[in-house]
């Protein structure tokens, strides 16, 4: 194991951040597998139970939809969820009467309504229901009635907060990942060119950096988002195109220092081209600062995406985003159920803190002046 990995391992904060990030990555990959609501975007609405407290439990009756959704492959179920084939109806109590099921449908905390459903309509199975006795039929239909627990409560549309929180991890990590790739690609290229060639090239690149740097980041993201349109991929591009200036300034400074070292002079004396010197001899020696700034940009991208979604110009409903979830539920903070908005806020805080801790750990571990 290399010394810097040992130093990183000894940094408990960085290790804790790395564990949180690894857990978030696994959750984002298998979100639809572990989420209680595995419909696309966790968008199963049960309007009667909107705004419920964490731990809310209720009986549900599953009724077949008139039009069944098309079958989906295992990959589609993992990647984008599975369309619901049944409608969930919240009920307080139920009883069988001859060939019908009589339920007290949940309307609100103090109101219920009696409804009747034919057993033939609720039947499911390969064997015709007429071949079974009434007792067997009722026993079979018991599977249509189950208890559902909403561990983090429900939003104003009666959707499961926990499921949307888990699936929303994909948006935050996706925005951070794409934004970092875009910002590093542009920033490293321009910073390396400016630092290596100096002179007029450096002046032009730094003029561009200063112009973009002078613009407020959020306003620049607004302009790009409005130009590209609102949506999932537009947020990725907009955030990435506004974060490259910091990378360019750091890389320029590193390249300016390294280009004057003896081994770079030796590479020039051997006749190596500029592209080879930059890519083979300079950039590999500044990976430390690049990794540190990448971790910082990842955290910044998560916060910017949450802010854009909260303001309505980021990810659009019904796709779950932590910022959008705060926007939809922030009015509950001053009413009876503040956790609906606090849960995504705490998730943002935890993930951003994890990346900042990892960035600090990488900075210390990759510092050549630190003790081995």
mmCIF file of C-alpha atoms in Angstrom:
data_model
loop_
_atom_site.group_PDB
_atom_site.id
_atom_site.type_symbol
_atom_site.label_atom_id
_atom_site.label_comp_id
_atom_site.label_asym_id
_atom_site.label_seq_id
_atom_site.Cartn_x
_atom_site.Cartn_y
_atom_site.Cartn_z
ATOM 1 C CA UNK A 1 0.000 0.000 0.000
ATOM 2 C CA UNK A 2 1.296 3.458 -0.934
ATOM 3 C CA UNK A 3 2.099 5.893 1.909
ATOM 4 C CA UNK A 4 -0.645 8.344 0.928
ATOM 5 C CA UNK A 5 -3.245 5.575 1.179
ATOM 6 C CA UNK A 6 -1.985 4.798 4.659
ATOM 7 C CA UNK A 7 -2.267 8.457 5.623
ATOM 8 C CA UNK A 8 -5.767 8.622 4.178
ATOM 9 C CA UNK A 9 -6.771 5.502 6.098
ATOM 10 C CA UNK A 10 -5.544 7.031 9.352
ATOM 11 C CA UNK A 11 -7.789 10.066 8.788
ATOM 12 C CA UNK A 12 -11.015 8.947 10.448
ATOM 13 C CA UNK A 13 -13.041 11.812 9.004
ATOM 14 C CA UNK A 14 -12.000 10.944 5.448
ATOM 15 C CA UNK A 15 -12.770 7.261 6.014
ATOM 16 C CA UNK A 16 -16.199 8.123 7.401
ATOM 17 C CA UNK A 17 -16.863 10.333 4.375
ATOM 18 C CA UNK A 18 -15.740 7.577 2.033
ATOM 19 C CA UNK A 19 -18.098 5.101 3.736
ATOM 20 C CA UNK A 20 -21.039 7.495 3.361
ATOM 21 C CA UNK A 21 -20.204 8.081 -0.307
ATOM 22 C CA UNK A 22 -19.886 4.334 -0.979
ATOM 23 C CA UNK A 23 -23.245 3.731 0.718
ATOM 24 C CA UNK A 24 -24.831 6.500 -1.368
ATOM 25 C CA UNK A 25 -23.462 4.967 -4.579
ATOM 26 C CA UNK A 26 -24.880 1.539 -3.708
ATOM 27 C CA UNK A 27 -28.240 3.091 -2.801
ATOM 28 C CA UNK A 28 -28.368 4.986 -6.086
ATOM 29 C CA UNK A 29 -27.634 1.839 -8.100
ATOM 30 C CA UNK A 30 -30.147 -0.387 -6.313
ATOM 31 C CA UNK A 31 -32.652 2.325 -5.371
ATOM 32 C CA UNK A 32 -35.630 0.648 -7.024
ATOM 33 C CA UNK A 33 -34.721 -2.683 -5.439
ATOM 34 C CA UNK A 34 -34.617 -1.443 -1.856
ATOM 35 C CA UNK A 35 -37.231 1.347 -2.055
ATOM 36 C CA UNK A 36 -40.674 0.417 -0.652
ATOM 37 C CA UNK A 37 -42.275 2.125 -3.662
ATOM 38 C CA UNK A 38 -40.591 0.747 -6.790
ATOM 39 C CA UNK A 39 -42.813 2.517 -9.320
ATOM 40 C CA UNK A 40 -41.014 4.910 -11.733
ATOM 41 C CA UNK A 41 -39.868 7.999 -9.789
ATOM 42 C CA UNK A 42 -41.574 6.558 -6.662
ATOM 43 C CA UNK A 43 -44.689 8.353 -7.880
ATOM 44 C CA UNK A 44 -47.447 6.127 -6.467
ATOM 45 C CA UNK A 45 -50.014 8.629 -5.180
ATOM 46 C CA UNK A 46 -52.562 7.850 -2.457
ATOM 47 C CA UNK A 47 -54.104 11.273 -1.943
ATOM 48 C CA UNK A 48 -56.125 10.265 1.120
ATOM 49 C CA UNK A 49 -52.975 9.833 3.228
ATOM 50 C CA UNK A 50 -51.131 13.033 2.270
ATOM 51 C CA UNK A 51 -48.854 14.728 4.790
ATOM 52 C CA UNK A 52 -48.715 11.863 7.286
ATOM 53 C CA UNK A 53 -46.171 11.610 10.109
ATOM 54 C CA UNK A 54 -43.192 9.193 10.021
ATOM 55 C CA UNK A 55 -44.190 5.681 10.994
ATOM 56 C CA UNK A 56 -47.749 6.087 9.689
ATOM 57 C CA UNK A 57 -49.335 2.649 9.191
ATOM 58 C CA UNK A 58 -52.522 1.791 7.345
ATOM 59 C CA UNK A 59 -54.247 -1.158 5.643
ATOM 60 C CA UNK A 60 -54.313 -1.161 1.851
ATOM 61 C CA UNK A 61 -56.566 -2.934 -0.630
ATOM 62 C CA UNK A 62 -54.934 -3.701 -3.985
ATOM 63 C CA UNK A 63 -57.318 -3.561 -6.951
ATOM 64 C CA UNK A 64 -56.351 -4.476 -10.516
ATOM 65 C CA UNK A 65 -56.063 -1.592 -12.956
ATOM 66 C CA UNK A 66 -58.312 -1.770 -15.988
ATOM 67 C CA UNK A 67 -55.333 -1.410 -18.304
ATOM 68 C CA UNK A 68 -52.327 -3.453 -17.280
ATOM 69 C CA UNK A 69 -48.848 -1.995 -17.904
ATOM 70 C CA UNK A 70 -46.490 -3.770 -20.315
ATOM 71 C CA UNK A 71 -44.037 -6.248 -18.855
ATOM 72 C CA UNK A 72 -40.506 -5.011 -18.203
ATOM 73 C CA UNK A 73 -37.134 -6.707 -18.059
ATOM 74 C CA UNK A 74 -35.040 -7.117 -14.920
ATOM 75 C CA UNK A 75 -32.671 -4.383 -16.097
ATOM 76 C CA UNK A 76 -35.573 -1.971 -16.613
ATOM 77 C CA UNK A 77 -36.905 -2.735 -13.132
ATOM 78 C CA UNK A 78 -33.516 -1.975 -11.562
ATOM 79 C CA UNK A 79 -32.815 1.095 -13.682
ATOM 80 C CA UNK A 80 -36.213 2.799 -13.920
ATOM 81 C CA UNK A 81 -38.642 0.868 -11.701
ATOM 82 C CA UNK A 82 -41.800 -1.014 -12.590
ATOM 83 C CA UNK A 83 -45.195 0.395 -13.505
ATOM 84 C CA UNK A 84 -47.842 -0.419 -10.912
ATOM 85 C CA UNK A 85 -50.362 -3.035 -12.038
ATOM 86 C CA UNK A 86 -52.680 -2.356 -9.089
ATOM 87 C CA UNK A 87 -54.297 0.641 -7.452
ATOM 88 C CA UNK A 88 -53.903 0.932 -3.689
ATOM 89 C CA UNK A 89 -56.970 1.934 -1.702
ATOM 90 C CA UNK A 90 -56.507 2.849 2.003
ATOM 91 C CA UNK A 91 -59.043 1.135 4.265
ATOM 92 C CA UNK A 92 -59.855 1.046 7.974
ATOM 93 C CA UNK A 93 -61.669 -2.296 8.155
ATOM 94 C CA UNK A 94 -63.160 -4.950 5.885
ATOM 95 C CA UNK A 95 -65.421 -7.989 5.904
ATOM 96 C CA UNK A 96 -66.646 -10.602 3.433
ATOM 97 C CA UNK A 97 -70.370 -10.857 2.683
ATOM 98 C CA UNK A 98 -71.280 -13.690 0.329
ATOM 99 C CA UNK A 99 -69.593 -12.809 -2.976
ATOM 100 C CA UNK A 100 -68.541 -9.260 -2.129
ATOM 101 C CA UNK A 101 -65.934 -7.519 -0.018
ATOM 102 C CA UNK A 102 -67.213 -4.606 2.060
ATOM 103 C CA UNK A 103 -64.561 -2.099 3.206
ATOM 104 C CA UNK A 104 -64.525 1.121 5.164
ATOM 105 C CA UNK A 105 -62.416 3.320 2.895
ATOM 106 C CA UNK A 106 -60.079 5.758 4.624
ATOM 107 C CA UNK A 107 -60.939 9.340 3.646
ATOM 108 C CA UNK A 108 -59.109 11.266 6.383
ATOM 109 C CA UNK A 109 -58.231 10.865 10.048
ATOM 110 C CA UNK A 110 -61.858 11.163 11.154
ATOM 111 C CA UNK A 111 -63.848 10.082 8.084
ATOM 112 C CA UNK A 112 -64.410 6.792 6.287
ATOM 113 C CA UNK A 113 -66.711 5.662 3.489
ATOM 114 C CA UNK A 114 -68.232 2.221 2.878
ATOM 115 C CA UNK A 115 -67.455 0.634 -0.485
ATOM 116 C CA UNK A 116 -68.238 -2.763 -1.968
ATOM 117 C CA UNK A 117 -66.056 -4.812 -4.317
ATOM 118 C CA UNK A 118 -66.962 -7.992 -6.136
ATOM 119 C CA UNK A 119 -64.784 -10.960 -5.229
ATOM 120 C CA UNK A 120 -64.669 -11.935 -8.894
ATOM 121 C CA UNK A 121 -63.131 -8.522 -9.686
ATOM 122 C CA UNK A 122 -60.496 -8.925 -6.991
ATOM 123 C CA UNK A 123 -59.662 -12.539 -7.849
ATOM 124 C CA UNK A 124 -56.172 -13.360 -9.001
ATOM 125 C CA UNK A 125 -54.651 -16.742 -9.791
ATOM 126 C CA UNK A 126 -54.552 -19.339 -12.559
ATOM 127 C CA UNK A 127 -57.556 -21.346 -11.372
ATOM 128 C CA UNK A 128 -61.053 -19.960 -12.191
ATOM 129 C CA UNK A 129 -62.572 -18.492 -9.063
ATOM 130 C CA UNK A 130 -65.830 -20.379 -9.696
ATOM 131 C CA UNK A 131 -64.035 -23.661 -8.952
ATOM 132 C CA UNK A 132 -63.243 -22.622 -5.375
ATOM 133 C CA UNK A 133 -65.427 -22.562 -2.334
ATOM 134 C CA UNK A 134 -66.326 -19.265 -0.686
ATOM 135 C CA UNK A 135 -63.856 -19.915 2.156
ATOM 136 C CA UNK A 136 -61.031 -20.707 -0.284
ATOM 137 C CA UNK A 137 -61.866 -17.634 -2.334
ATOM 138 C CA UNK A 138 -61.792 -15.397 0.718
ATOM 139 C CA UNK A 139 -58.506 -16.900 1.872
ATOM 140 C CA UNK A 140 -57.001 -16.251 -1.545
ATOM 141 C CA UNK A 141 -58.174 -12.643 -1.550
ATOM 142 C CA UNK A 142 -56.614 -11.957 1.837
ATOM 143 C CA UNK A 143 -53.390 -11.346 -0.066
ATOM 144 C CA UNK A 144 -54.971 -8.290 -1.612
ATOM 145 C CA UNK A 145 -55.248 -6.673 1.816
ATOM 146 C CA UNK A 146 -51.966 -5.791 3.499
ATOM 147 C CA UNK A 147 -50.493 -3.326 5.964
ATOM 148 C CA UNK A 148 -48.298 -0.523 4.641
ATOM 149 C CA UNK A 149 -45.910 1.441 6.850
ATOM 150 C CA UNK A 150 -44.522 4.819 5.732
ATOM 151 C CA UNK A 151 -41.334 5.093 7.777
ATOM 152 C CA UNK A 152 -40.648 8.738 6.884
ATOM 153 C CA UNK A 153 -44.257 9.710 6.265
ATOM 154 C CA UNK A 154 -45.955 10.872 3.058
ATOM 155 C CA UNK A 155 -45.817 14.129 1.101
ATOM 156 C CA UNK A 156 -48.727 16.303 0.011
ATOM 157 C CA UNK A 157 -49.548 13.872 -2.797
ATOM 158 C CA UNK A 158 -49.533 10.796 -0.559
ATOM 159 C CA UNK A 159 -46.201 9.510 -1.898
ATOM 160 C CA UNK A 160 -43.673 7.632 0.214
ATOM 161 C CA UNK A 161 -40.963 10.055 1.401
ATOM 162 C CA UNK A 162 -38.435 7.275 2.079
ATOM 163 C CA UNK A 163 -38.697 5.890 -1.463
ATOM 164 C CA UNK A 164 -38.334 9.319 -3.055
ATOM 165 C CA UNK A 165 -35.394 10.082 -0.778
ATOM 166 C CA UNK A 166 -33.592 6.896 -1.854
ATOM 167 C CA UNK A 167 -34.251 7.400 -5.568
ATOM 168 C CA UNK A 168 -33.334 11.082 -5.304
ATOM 169 C CA UNK A 169 -29.799 9.967 -4.421
ATOM 170 C CA UNK A 170 -29.326 9.211 -8.116
ATOM 171 C CA UNK A 171 -29.937 12.832 -9.080
ATOM 172 C CA UNK A 172 -27.508 14.282 -6.548
ATOM 173 C CA UNK A 173 -24.716 11.828 -7.371
ATOM 174 C CA UNK A 174 -25.427 12.059 -11.099
ATOM 175 C CA UNK A 175 -25.249 15.852 -11.135
ATOM 176 C CA UNK A 176 -22.078 15.796 -9.061
ATOM 177 C CA UNK A 177 -20.396 13.189 -11.250
ATOM 178 C CA UNK A 178 -21.213 14.788 -14.614
ATOM 179 C CA UNK A 179 -20.464 18.290 -13.318
ATOM 180 C CA UNK A 180 -17.053 17.165 -12.053
ATOM 181 C CA UNK A 181 -16.233 15.456 -15.360
ATOM 182 C CA UNK A 182 -17.183 18.562 -17.357
ATOM 183 C CA UNK A 183 -15.431 20.997 -15.008
ATOM 184 C CA UNK A 184 -12.244 18.906 -14.860
ATOM 185 C CA UNK A 185 -12.149 18.395 -18.620
ATOM 186 C CA UNK A 186 -12.382 22.131 -19.359
ATOM 187 C CA UNK A 187 -10.434 23.363 -16.332
ATOM 188 C CA UNK A 188 -7.503 20.965 -16.645
ATOM 189 C CA UNK A 189 -7.179 21.623 -20.390
ATOM 190 C CA UNK A 190 -7.251 25.425 -20.165
ATOM 191 C CA UNK A 191 -5.205 25.563 -16.956
ATOM 192 C CA UNK A 192 -2.497 23.298 -18.347
ATOM 193 C CA UNK A 193 -2.293 25.218 -21.620
ATOM 194 C CA UNK A 194 -2.144 28.574 -19.822
ATOM 195 C CA UNK A 195 0.489 27.452 -17.311
ATOM 196 C CA UNK A 196 2.699 25.649 -19.835
ATOM 197 C CA UNK A 197 2.793 28.175 -22.685
ATOM 198 C CA UNK A 198 2.509 31.343 -20.544
ATOM 199 C CA UNK A 199 2.706 34.651 -22.403
ATOM 200 C CA UNK A 200 -0.226 35.679 -24.574
ATOM 201 C CA UNK A 201 -1.910 32.264 -24.222
ATOM 202 C CA UNK A 202 -1.885 32.660 -20.449
ATOM 203 C CA UNK A 203 -3.282 36.187 -20.731
ATOM 204 C CA UNK A 204 -6.190 35.077 -22.926
ATOM 205 C CA UNK A 205 -7.105 32.088 -20.747
ATOM 206 C CA UNK A 206 -6.890 34.102 -17.525
ATOM 207 C CA UNK A 207 -8.996 36.889 -19.052
ATOM 208 C CA UNK A 208 -11.686 34.304 -19.825
ATOM 209 C CA UNK A 209 -11.370 32.830 -16.327
ATOM 210 C CA UNK A 210 -11.704 36.245 -14.704
ATOM 211 C CA UNK A 211 -14.752 37.132 -16.794
ATOM 212 C CA UNK A 212 -16.561 33.920 -15.876
ATOM 213 C CA UNK A 213 -15.353 34.182 -12.259
ATOM 214 C CA UNK A 214 -16.854 37.681 -11.971
ATOM 215 C CA UNK A 215 -20.339 36.361 -12.763
ATOM 216 C CA UNK A 216 -22.389 35.086 -9.794
ATOM 217 C CA UNK A 217 -22.483 31.318 -10.085
ATOM 218 C CA UNK A 218 -26.208 30.984 -9.432
ATOM 219 C CA UNK A 219 -27.121 33.667 -11.984
ATOM 220 C CA UNK A 220 -24.882 32.039 -14.578
ATOM 221 C CA UNK A 221 -26.518 28.680 -13.903
ATOM 222 C CA UNK A 222 -29.934 30.342 -14.280
ATOM 223 C CA UNK A 223 -28.938 31.769 -17.660
ATOM 224 C CA UNK A 224 -27.591 28.438 -18.920
ATOM 225 C CA UNK A 225 -30.617 26.542 -17.598
ATOM 226 C CA UNK A 226 -33.044 28.933 -19.288
ATOM 227 C CA UNK A 227 -31.040 28.698 -22.514
ATOM 228 C CA UNK A 228 -30.804 24.900 -22.465
ATOM 229 C CA UNK A 229 -34.270 24.333 -20.988
ATOM 230 C CA UNK A 230 -35.444 22.828 -17.731
ATOM 231 C CA UNK A 231 -34.748 19.161 -17.170
ATOM 232 C CA UNK A 232 -32.512 16.417 -15.864
ATOM 233 C CA UNK A 233 -29.598 16.561 -18.315
ATOM 234 C CA UNK A 234 -29.714 20.339 -18.656
ATOM 235 C CA UNK A 235 -28.892 20.674 -14.948
ATOM 236 C CA UNK A 236 -25.823 18.458 -15.383
ATOM 237 C CA UNK A 237 -24.446 20.605 -18.197
ATOM 238 C CA UNK A 238 -25.319 23.946 -16.618
ATOM 239 C CA UNK A 239 -23.660 23.109 -13.295
ATOM 240 C CA UNK A 240 -20.575 21.642 -14.974
ATOM 241 C CA UNK A 241 -20.046 24.670 -17.231
ATOM 242 C CA UNK A 242 -19.933 27.019 -14.246
ATOM 243 C CA UNK A 243 -17.399 25.143 -12.096
ATOM 244 C CA UNK A 244 -14.370 24.902 -14.372
ATOM 245 C CA UNK A 245 -12.839 28.292 -13.512
ATOM 246 C CA UNK A 246 -11.631 27.221 -10.066
ATOM 247 C CA UNK A 247 -10.074 24.107 -11.562
ATOM 248 C CA UNK A 248 -8.313 26.130 -14.258
ATOM 249 C CA UNK A 249 -6.758 28.550 -11.749
ATOM 250 C CA UNK A 250 -5.431 25.728 -9.541
ATOM 251 C CA UNK A 251 -4.052 23.689 -12.454
ATOM 252 C CA UNK A 252 -2.416 26.766 -13.979
ATOM 253 C CA UNK A 253 -0.547 27.461 -10.753
ATOM 254 C CA UNK A 254 0.612 23.857 -10.442
ATOM 255 C CA UNK A 255 1.799 23.705 -14.059
ATOM 256 C CA UNK A 256 3.654 27.026 -13.750
ATOM 257 C CA UNK A 257 5.687 25.556 -10.893
ATOM 258 C CA UNK A 258 6.357 22.147 -12.463
ATOM 259 C CA UNK A 259 7.324 23.383 -15.968
ATOM 260 C CA UNK A 260 10.497 24.936 -14.574
ATOM 261 C CA UNK A 261 11.783 21.718 -12.979
ATOM 262 C CA UNK A 262 14.820 19.910 -14.333
ATOM 263 C CA UNK A 263 13.038 16.815 -15.633
ATOM 264 C CA UNK A 264 10.774 18.977 -17.793
ATOM 265 C CA UNK A 265 13.828 20.760 -19.195
ATOM 266 C CA UNK A 266 15.339 17.331 -19.896
ATOM 267 C CA UNK A 267 12.189 16.249 -21.743
ATOM 268 C CA UNK A 268 12.410 19.354 -23.920
ATOM 269 C CA UNK A 269 16.103 18.687 -24.591
ATOM 270 C CA UNK A 270 15.236 15.162 -25.743
ATOM 271 C CA UNK A 271 12.881 16.646 -28.316
ATOM 272 C CA UNK A 272 9.572 15.573 -26.829
ATOM 273 C CA UNK A 273 6.542 17.483 -28.081
ATOM 274 C CA UNK A 274 4.423 19.806 -25.952
ATOM 275 C CA UNK A 275 1.463 17.418 -25.860
ATOM 276 C CA UNK A 276 3.593 14.554 -24.594
ATOM 277 C CA UNK A 277 5.273 16.693 -21.952
ATOM 278 C CA UNK A 278 1.929 17.970 -20.651
ATOM 279 C CA UNK A 279 0.117 14.630 -20.685
ATOM 280 C CA UNK A 280 2.965 12.287 -19.712
ATOM 281 C CA UNK A 281 5.163 14.357 -17.433
ATOM 282 C CA UNK A 282 3.183 17.246 -15.944
ATOM 283 C CA UNK A 283 -0.438 16.123 -15.449
ATOM 284 C CA UNK A 284 0.407 12.834 -13.661
ATOM 285 C CA UNK A 285 2.317 14.876 -11.071
ATOM 286 C CA UNK A 286 -0.589 17.168 -10.235
ATOM 287 C CA UNK A 287 -3.202 14.457 -9.676
ATOM 288 C CA UNK A 288 -3.268 15.289 -5.967
ATOM 289 C CA UNK A 289 -4.676 18.817 -6.351
ATOM 290 C CA UNK A 290 -7.010 17.565 -9.088
ATOM 291 C CA UNK A 291 -8.509 14.920 -6.775
ATOM 292 C CA UNK A 292 -8.939 17.451 -3.965
ATOM 293 C CA UNK A 293 -10.689 20.013 -6.168
ATOM 294 C CA UNK A 294 -12.844 17.263 -7.687
ATOM 295 C CA UNK A 295 -14.148 16.300 -4.230
ATOM 296 C CA UNK A 296 -14.890 19.952 -3.461
ATOM 297 C CA UNK A 297 -16.655 20.480 -6.789
ATOM 298 C CA UNK A 298 -18.740 17.352 -6.207
ATOM 299 C CA UNK A 299 -20.065 18.807 -2.947
ATOM 300 C CA UNK A 300 -20.698 22.194 -4.559
ATOM 301 C CA UNK A 301 -22.590 20.610 -7.457
ATOM 302 C CA UNK A 302 -24.923 18.787 -5.056
ATOM 303 C CA UNK A 303 -25.774 22.044 -3.273
ATOM 304 C CA UNK A 304 -26.253 23.982 -6.540
ATOM 305 C CA UNK A 305 -28.543 21.292 -7.965
ATOM 306 C CA UNK A 306 -30.625 21.286 -4.791
ATOM 307 C CA UNK A 307 -30.926 25.065 -4.973
ATOM 308 C CA UNK A 308 -31.952 25.002 -8.627
ATOM 309 C CA UNK A 309 -34.573 22.321 -8.001
ATOM 310 C CA UNK A 310 -35.901 24.252 -5.001
ATOM 311 C CA UNK A 311 -36.297 27.340 -7.186
ATOM 312 C CA UNK A 312 -38.067 25.335 -9.886
ATOM 313 C CA UNK A 313 -35.462 25.536 -12.668
ATOM 314 C CA UNK A 314 -33.734 22.226 -11.969
ATOM 315 C CA UNK A 315 -35.109 18.693 -11.996
ATOM 316 C CA UNK A 316 -38.802 18.733 -12.865
ATOM 317 C CA UNK A 317 -41.628 16.764 -11.189
ATOM 318 C CA UNK A 318 -42.389 13.947 -10.759
ATOM 319 C CA UNK A 319 -38.697 12.991 -10.793
ATOM 320 C CA UNK A 320 -37.488 12.970 -7.176
ATOM 321 C CA UNK A 321 -34.774 15.418 -6.213
ATOM 322 C CA UNK A 322 -33.794 16.385 -2.695
ATOM 323 C CA UNK A 323 -34.104 20.088 -3.481
ATOM 324 C CA UNK A 324 -37.480 19.549 -5.123
ATOM 325 C CA UNK A 325 -38.668 17.539 -2.113
ATOM 326 C CA UNK A 326 -37.770 20.454 0.169
ATOM 327 C CA UNK A 327 -39.701 22.818 -2.093
ATOM 328 C CA UNK A 328 -42.784 20.584 -2.088
ATOM 329 C CA UNK A 329 -42.804 20.083 1.688
ATOM 330 C CA UNK A 330 -41.205 23.155 3.255
ATOM 331 C CA UNK A 331 -44.613 24.474 4.367
ATOM 332 C CA UNK A 332 -44.861 21.484 6.726
ATOM 333 C CA UNK A 333 -41.899 22.866 8.751
ATOM 334 C CA UNK A 334 -44.136 25.403 10.492
ATOM 335 C CA UNK A 335 -47.157 23.113 10.710
ATOM 336 C CA UNK A 336 -47.433 19.595 12.026
ATOM 337 C CA UNK A 337 -44.809 17.527 10.178
ATOM 338 C CA UNK A 338 -41.413 19.237 9.728
ATOM 339 C CA UNK A 339 -39.528 15.992 8.977
ATOM 340 C CA UNK A 340 -40.987 15.907 5.442
ATOM 341 C CA UNK A 341 -38.686 18.805 4.517
ATOM 342 C CA UNK A 342 -35.942 18.160 7.063
ATOM 343 C CA UNK A 343 -35.244 14.600 5.820
ATOM 344 C CA UNK A 344 -34.006 15.631 2.328
ATOM 345 C CA UNK A 345 -32.213 18.609 3.880
ATOM 346 C CA UNK A 346 -30.319 16.326 6.242
ATOM 347 C CA UNK A 347 -29.503 13.990 3.341
ATOM 348 C CA UNK A 348 -27.979 16.910 1.411
ATOM 349 C CA UNK A 349 -26.001 18.003 4.473
ATOM 350 C CA UNK A 350 -24.694 14.479 5.126
ATOM 351 C CA UNK A 351 -23.553 13.855 1.545
ATOM 352 C CA UNK A 352 -21.939 17.286 1.176
ATOM 353 C CA UNK A 353 -20.160 16.817 4.518
ATOM 354 C CA UNK A 354 -18.907 13.409 3.359
ATOM 355 C CA UNK A 355 -17.337 14.879 0.209
ATOM 356 C CA UNK A 356 -15.793 17.754 2.156
ATOM 357 C CA UNK A 357 -14.287 15.346 4.686
ATOM 358 C CA UNK A 358 -12.928 13.187 1.871
ATOM 359 C CA UNK A 359 -11.488 16.262 0.142
ATOM 360 C CA UNK A 360 -9.745 17.380 3.336
ATOM 361 C CA UNK A 361 -8.404 13.868 3.848
ATOM 362 C CA UNK A 362 -7.051 13.716 0.298
ATOM 363 C CA UNK A 363 -5.439 17.118 0.707
ATOM 364 C CA UNK A 364 -3.566 15.978 3.820
ATOM 365 C CA UNK A 365 -2.708 12.531 2.460
ATOM 366 C CA UNK A 366 -1.339 13.837 -0.839
ATOM 367 C CA UNK A 367 0.717 16.609 0.758
ATOM 368 C CA UNK A 368 4.344 15.660 0.076
ATOM 369 C CA UNK A 369 5.460 17.700 3.082
ATOM 370 C CA UNK A 370 3.409 15.602 5.494
ATOM 371 C CA UNK A 371 5.020 12.816 7.516
ATOM 372 C CA UNK A 372 4.998 9.329 6.055
#
